[in-house]
mmCIF file of C-alpha atoms and ligand atoms in Angstrom:
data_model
loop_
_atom_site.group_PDB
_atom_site.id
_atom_site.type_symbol
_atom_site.label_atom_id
_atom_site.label_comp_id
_atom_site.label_asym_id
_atom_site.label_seq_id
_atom_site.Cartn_x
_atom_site.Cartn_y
_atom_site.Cartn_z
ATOM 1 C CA UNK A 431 0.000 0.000 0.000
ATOM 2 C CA UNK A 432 1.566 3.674 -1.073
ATOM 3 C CA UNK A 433 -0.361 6.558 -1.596
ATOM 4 C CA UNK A 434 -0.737 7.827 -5.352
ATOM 5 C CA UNK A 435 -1.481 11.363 -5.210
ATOM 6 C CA UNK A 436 -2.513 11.146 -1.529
ATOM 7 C CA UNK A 437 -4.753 8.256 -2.067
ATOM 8 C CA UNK A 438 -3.672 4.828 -0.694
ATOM 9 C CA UNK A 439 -3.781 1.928 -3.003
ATOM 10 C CA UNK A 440 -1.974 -1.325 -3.119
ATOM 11 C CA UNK A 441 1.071 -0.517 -5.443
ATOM 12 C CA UNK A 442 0.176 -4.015 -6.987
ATOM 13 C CA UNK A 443 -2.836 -2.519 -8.695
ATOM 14 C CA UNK A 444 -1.758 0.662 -10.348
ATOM 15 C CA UNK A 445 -0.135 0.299 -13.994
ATOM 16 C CA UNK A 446 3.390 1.550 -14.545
ATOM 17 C CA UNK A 447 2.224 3.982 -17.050
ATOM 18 C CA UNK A 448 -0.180 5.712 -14.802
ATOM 19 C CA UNK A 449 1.849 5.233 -11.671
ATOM 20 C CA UNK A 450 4.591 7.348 -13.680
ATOM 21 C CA UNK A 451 2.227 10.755 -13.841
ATOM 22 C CA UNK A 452 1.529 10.418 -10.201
ATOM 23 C CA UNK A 453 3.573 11.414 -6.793
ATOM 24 C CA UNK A 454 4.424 8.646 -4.905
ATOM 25 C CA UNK A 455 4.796 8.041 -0.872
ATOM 26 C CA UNK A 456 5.805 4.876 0.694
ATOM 27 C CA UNK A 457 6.042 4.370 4.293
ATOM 28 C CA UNK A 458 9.551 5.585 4.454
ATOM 29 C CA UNK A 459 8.598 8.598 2.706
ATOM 30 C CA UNK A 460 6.463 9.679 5.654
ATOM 31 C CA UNK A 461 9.317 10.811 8.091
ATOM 32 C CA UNK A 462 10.147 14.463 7.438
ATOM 33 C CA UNK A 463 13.648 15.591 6.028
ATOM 34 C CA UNK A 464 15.012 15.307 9.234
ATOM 35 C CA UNK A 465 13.862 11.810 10.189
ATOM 36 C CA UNK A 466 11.395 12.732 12.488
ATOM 37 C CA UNK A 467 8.171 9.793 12.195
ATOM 38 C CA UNK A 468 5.203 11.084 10.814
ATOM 39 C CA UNK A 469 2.352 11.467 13.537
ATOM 40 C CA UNK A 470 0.371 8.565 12.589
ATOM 41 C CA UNK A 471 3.791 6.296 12.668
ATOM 42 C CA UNK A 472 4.431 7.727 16.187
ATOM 43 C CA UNK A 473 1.165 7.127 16.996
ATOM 44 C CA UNK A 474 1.293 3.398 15.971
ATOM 45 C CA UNK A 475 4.762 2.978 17.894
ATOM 46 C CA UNK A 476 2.829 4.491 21.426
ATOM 47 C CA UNK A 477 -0.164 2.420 21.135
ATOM 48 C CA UNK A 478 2.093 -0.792 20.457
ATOM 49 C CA UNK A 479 -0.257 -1.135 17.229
ATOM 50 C CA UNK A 480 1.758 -3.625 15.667
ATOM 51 C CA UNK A 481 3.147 -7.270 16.474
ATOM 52 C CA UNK A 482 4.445 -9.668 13.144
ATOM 53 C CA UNK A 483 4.350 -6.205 11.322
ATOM 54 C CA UNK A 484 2.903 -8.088 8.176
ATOM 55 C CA UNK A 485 0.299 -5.469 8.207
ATOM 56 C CA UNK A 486 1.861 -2.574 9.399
ATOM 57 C CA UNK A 487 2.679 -0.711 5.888
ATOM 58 C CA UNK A 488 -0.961 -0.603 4.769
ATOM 59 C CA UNK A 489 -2.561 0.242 7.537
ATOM 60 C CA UNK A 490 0.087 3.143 8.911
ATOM 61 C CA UNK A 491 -0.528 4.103 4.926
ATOM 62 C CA UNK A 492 -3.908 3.619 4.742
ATOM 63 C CA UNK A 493 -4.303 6.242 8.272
ATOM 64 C CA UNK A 494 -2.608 8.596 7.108
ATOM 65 C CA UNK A 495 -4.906 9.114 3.906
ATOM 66 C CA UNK A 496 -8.113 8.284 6.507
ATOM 67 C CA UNK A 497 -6.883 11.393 8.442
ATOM 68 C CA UNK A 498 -6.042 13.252 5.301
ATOM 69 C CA UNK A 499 -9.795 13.172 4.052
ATOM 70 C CA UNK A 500 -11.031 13.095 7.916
ATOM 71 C CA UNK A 501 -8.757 14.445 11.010
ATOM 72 C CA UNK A 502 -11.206 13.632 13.270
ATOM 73 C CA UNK A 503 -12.712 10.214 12.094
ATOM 74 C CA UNK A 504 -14.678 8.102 14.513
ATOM 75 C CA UNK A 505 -14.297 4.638 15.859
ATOM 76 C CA UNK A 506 -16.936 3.358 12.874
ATOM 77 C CA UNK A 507 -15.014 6.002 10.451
ATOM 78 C CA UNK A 508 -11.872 4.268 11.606
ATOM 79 C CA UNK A 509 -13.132 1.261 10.720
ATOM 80 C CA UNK A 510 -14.925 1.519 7.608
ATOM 81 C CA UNK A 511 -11.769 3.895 6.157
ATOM 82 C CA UNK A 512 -9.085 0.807 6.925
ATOM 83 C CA UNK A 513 -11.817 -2.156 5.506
ATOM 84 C CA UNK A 514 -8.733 -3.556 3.144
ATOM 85 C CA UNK A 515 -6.082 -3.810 5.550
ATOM 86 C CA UNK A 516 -6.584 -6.939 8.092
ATOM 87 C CA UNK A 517 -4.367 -7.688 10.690
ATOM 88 C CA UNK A 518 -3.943 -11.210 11.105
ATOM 89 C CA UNK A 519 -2.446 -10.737 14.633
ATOM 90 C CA UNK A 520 -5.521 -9.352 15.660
ATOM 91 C CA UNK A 521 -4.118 -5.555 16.872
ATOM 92 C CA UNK A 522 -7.143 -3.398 15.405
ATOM 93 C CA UNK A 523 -8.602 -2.376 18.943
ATOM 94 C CA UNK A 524 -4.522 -0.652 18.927
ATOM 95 C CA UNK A 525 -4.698 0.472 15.464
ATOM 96 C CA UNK A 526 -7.760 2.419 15.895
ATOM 97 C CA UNK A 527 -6.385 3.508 19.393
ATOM 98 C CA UNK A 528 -3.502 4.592 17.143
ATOM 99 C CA UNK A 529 -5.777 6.807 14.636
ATOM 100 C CA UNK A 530 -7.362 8.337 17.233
ATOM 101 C CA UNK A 531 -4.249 9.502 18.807
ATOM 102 C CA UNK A 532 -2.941 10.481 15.483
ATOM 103 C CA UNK A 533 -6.391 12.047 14.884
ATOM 104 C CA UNK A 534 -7.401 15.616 16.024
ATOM 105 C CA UNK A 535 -10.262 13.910 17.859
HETATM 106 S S1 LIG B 1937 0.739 -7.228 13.326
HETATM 107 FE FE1 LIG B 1937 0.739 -9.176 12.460
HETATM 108 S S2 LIG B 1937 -0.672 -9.053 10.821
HETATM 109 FE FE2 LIG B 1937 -0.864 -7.209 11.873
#
């Protein structure tokens, strides 16, 4: 999951061709010049919203466009705005601990 123009999609699904016209941020393209995290990766590390990591790309990818489109998203916006990112280790009640904090709410 990167975000193409600010919109998170899995990088598997975008053409080359289009992907080419479009700005593109990965995970380690969220830190600021001077390496500082981005808030929702901060977030993530305080709430412990992570444990095999498998997940952790999309979903720390797939907040920060959430909270792009909706700074202060609910518990059901939460939900409903990370739908295609599963964690098989079963962290969500973290992750959305981790929006929130992330969140202006
Ligand atoms: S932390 Fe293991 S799949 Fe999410």
């Amino acid at each position: 999951m990167v975000l193409f123009d600010g919109v998170a999609n899995p990088s598997c699904l975008i053409p080359i061709e289009q992907a080419s016209e479009m700005k593109i941020t990965t995970l380690e393209g969220l830190a600021d010049e001077n390496g500082n995290l981005h808030k929702v990766q901060q977030a993530f590390i305080d709430e412990q919203a992570a444990q095999c990591g498998y997940c952790l790309n999309g979903l720390v990818i797939a907040s920060v466009a959430l909270l792009e489109e909706n700074p202060s998203p609910t518990d059901a916006e939460i939900q409903a705005g990370l739908y295609r990112n599963v964690c098989r280790c079963g962290v969500h009640s973290r992750v959305i601990k981790a929006v929130k904090r992330a969140s202006n709410s």
